[in-house]
Amino acid sequence: MTISFGNPDRPNSYIGKTVPRPNAPRLVQGRGKYVDDIVLPRMAHVVFVRSPHAHARIGAIDTAEAAAVKGVLRIFTGAQIAEVCTPWVAVLAHLKGLKSPPQHALAVDRACWVGEPVVAVVATSRAAAEEAAALVEVDYDPLPAVTDMMTALDAATPVLHPDMGDNLAFRRLHEEGDVEAAFASAHKVVEARFKTARHTGVTLEPRSILVDWNPAEGQMTAWHATQAPHMMQTVFAKHLDLPEGRVRVICDDVGGSYGIKVHVYPDEVATAAIARIMARPIKFVADRLESFTTDIHARDHEIGGRIAVDKDGKILAMDIDDWTAIGAYSVYPRTSAIEGNQVVNLCGGPYDFANYRAQTSVVFQNKTPTCQYRAVGHPIAVAVTEGLVDMAAAAIGMDPVEIRRRNLYADDAYPVTSPAKMRFEGLSHHASLNKLLELMDYDALRAEQAELRKKGIHRGIGIASFIELTNPSPFMYGIGGARISAQDGCTVRMDPDGSIVALSGVTEQGQGTEAMLAQIVAEGVGVAPARVRVITGDTQVTPYGGGTWASRGAGIGGEAALQSALALKASILEVAGAMLQSPADALDIRDGQVVDSTTGEARMPLAELGRIVYFRGDTLPKGLPRELVQTRHFITSDYPFAFTNGVQASYLEVDTGTGEVKLLKHWCVEDCGRIINPQLVDEQIRGGIVQGLGGALYEEIHYDADGQLLNGSMADYLVPMAAEMPDMIVGHVETPTMESTLGAKGAGEAGTAGAPAAVMNAINDALRPMGAQVTAMPFTPERILRAMGHIED
C-alpha cells in the first residue's frame, strides 16, 4: 500500500484524516489489530489551569463539566503526570548550602505562586482547551503567603517549605583583606541602599513547544523554542525515563530569548509527558498573560553598599550586602542562586583595591520564580559599584572621571586577580575611558551643562565602567553537577558542488549567530560567505554543545567553527596536492578556488575537486585521506571566564517640576576582543542598552501583599519604545583573548550591564545641586519627585 501525504508544500495536510487503504487487511504497527482505515494522529493542544492563589493547598479537582466540552481529549492532574515524570531539584554542588524542594511538572499538593500549572487540558483545538480549562473546578485551601524578601527570614514569617527548615535558599559571604580596618582609616565613607525591580523578558515570541512521541520507534521529538537544545534533550530523557539518543530537540529561530528560554519550565515538561502518554503530537504556546506570570523573572534585589576612600580618592574598601528573592523554587537546572552569586563576584570589578566584603542572601517567596536573564547580575553589580564611586567622588569634590582614572586597573597590569577572586586575562579600562571621553567630548558637555543650569535646565552626565563575564568554562555549571555543556562543537563539510555546510551546537535567537558562523567558516575554508549554509539547533545532527547563553556564541561556538573550517581546508588541500602533484603547503583556497599560495594563480575550482572525490574516487591514489568533513570542539581552559570590559555614558535632562527624564544621548565603548562582524556587534550593544534603559526607567513587576501580580499585561508593564530612546554611539577597543585563535569574547550583554548605572549617575548628577538622590530602579517621575521632597512619604 502506498500512502500519499498530500501536497509536498503542506507535508502534514493529511494528518488527522482517514486515509483509505486497499481491501486486503493489514496490521497497523503499534495498534495491534486489523483496521479498514489508517487514522493518523492529529496534533492536539494543551492549555493549563493555573493557580489563582500565591499559596494554597490543592484539594478536590472536578473535571466532569470540562471533559464534556466538544473536542476535549484528556484532562491531567499533577498526580497523573507525576506517574510518568519525575520531579527535579535545582541545586549546584559548588554553591555550598543551596537548597530547594522537589518541583513537579504540575503542582501535586500545593500551588506556590500565582500562575503555577495545576491541571492540563488537552483538546483538538486551542479554543476548546481554553473553554474547558475555564470549567475545571479546583478546591483550593489558601495558605499564608511569603511576599517580602526583607522579612522572609523573620521568626514570625511562615516557612514556605517546612522540610527546608527556613526560607533561606542560599547565602554566600566573601571577604578579602581587612575591611573594617580600611573603613576605620578612611578619609570618607559613603553608604547607600539600592533597589533593582523585578523584570521579565517580554520576548517578541512567547515560549512554545510541540512534542511528538513515536511509540513504534520509542522516539520523542520536540520542536522547542529554547536556547539550549542539548540541555533540554538531557532533561526530557532523565525525567521521562528515556535514553538521550531517543530524544530529539529541534530549535529554529525563536523570536528573542534574553535568557528567558534557557530554563526548564514545568508546563513545557508536562507537554512532553502528555505527548508520551497520549502518543500524539501535543502543542503548547504561552499567551502574553501566561508569559508575565510564568516566564522567569529577574533582578529583584535590595542592596546595602559602603565604600571607603582616602583623601586622594583611592578606593580602600567596599562592603556589599545583597538580598534577593527567587520565588518558590530554584529554577532547574541552572538554579536561581546564580544572580546573587554574580553580584558577589562582580561588585567592584573594574577597580584595583584590596579590601572587599560581599554577601548575598537568597530567599524563597510566593512569587514567580526568578533566574538567569540577560547580563545575569551585571546591571545590579555595576549600578551598586558605579553609584558608590560617583557618591564618593561627590563627597570629596572630585570629578567622576578623575576618580575612575585613579582606581581602574591599569591596562598593563594583567593578568590580575580581583578582590572577588575573578581572574582577568587582559582588559582595557583606560583605553576605553579615553575613547569614550573623546566620542562624547566630555569637557564640552560639562560646559554646556553648567550654562544650562544657570537657566534652570537640569542636565546630568553619568559614567559607568563595567566588566562582563563571557565564554564560561565548566566552572559555571559543570563543576556543580549540572549537565550543561560549556564546550561547543562544529562540523564542517564540503559538498560535491564546492559549497560548505556547517552544523553548530550554538543556536540562533535573532542575534545573528548564523551570519557570524558563516563568516568564520567562509574565512577559514576560503570561500564566500554565501557559499556556506549554517545549521543549528538540532540535537540529532549538530555536535553536542551548550547552545546560546552568557555571550558564548562567538567566543566558544565561533572558535569551534574556525578550527573545524581550518581542518577541512587542510583536508581539501591534501587531496588537491595529490591531484595537482603539488605540495599541499604550496596551495591555498581563495574564493572557492584552489590556487597557488604564492602567485594566487587558480589551479582548480572546489566544485571540480568535489566531483572527483565524491564520484571518481577511483582515480585518486589509494590510501589518500579524502574525508571532506571535519568536526572540532572548543572549551576555555586557562581561565574560568573571558571577561570583557567597557564604559558607558548617559546625557539626559530631568524636569524638576514633573520628575520626567528625557534621554538625550548615550555612549558605549566596549572591548569584546576580536570583532567578527562590526554591524552585528554594534546592534547587539544597542539592543542591550535599550534593555538596560528599560530597567533604569520603565520596567517593574508589581505584586500586592498577598502575592497577586498587578501588572501582567503590556498595558501596565512598561517597556522602552523607539520614541523614548536616545541616539546611541558605539565605539570599540580590541584586546583579543589569548585562549583562542579567533580571539573573540562575548558582546551580547555589555549594553545591558552598564546602561542602568550610567542613567542613575546622570540623574543624580542633574539632581545633585538640589541635594536629591535616587537609587531605586526604575527611576520613575514619582520616585524622582519624592527624592526632591515634592511628594511626601
Short mmCIF file of N, CA and C in Angstrom, two decimals, residues 58 116 356 646 649:
data_model
loop_
_atom_site.label_atom_id
_atom_site.label_comp_id
_atom_site.label_asym_id
_atom_site.label_seq_id
_atom_site.Cartn_x
_atom_site.Cartn_y
_atom_site.Cartn_z
N ILE A 58 -3.98 22.17 47.45
CA ILE A 58 -4.86 21.71 46.38
C ILE A 58 -5.73 20.57 46.90
N GLU A 116 1.17 29.07 38.74
CA GLU A 116 1.74 27.72 38.71
C GLU A 116 0.74 26.77 38.07
N TYR A 356 37.63 43.82 50.52
CA TYR A 356 36.30 43.61 49.92
C TYR A 356 35.51 42.61 50.73
N GLY A 646 34.27 47.64 29.49
CA GLY A 646 33.85 48.80 28.73
C GLY A 646 33.42 49.91 29.67
N ALA A 649 28.22 56.05 29.01
CA ALA A 649 27.89 57.39 29.47
C ALA A 649 26.49 57.75 29.02
#
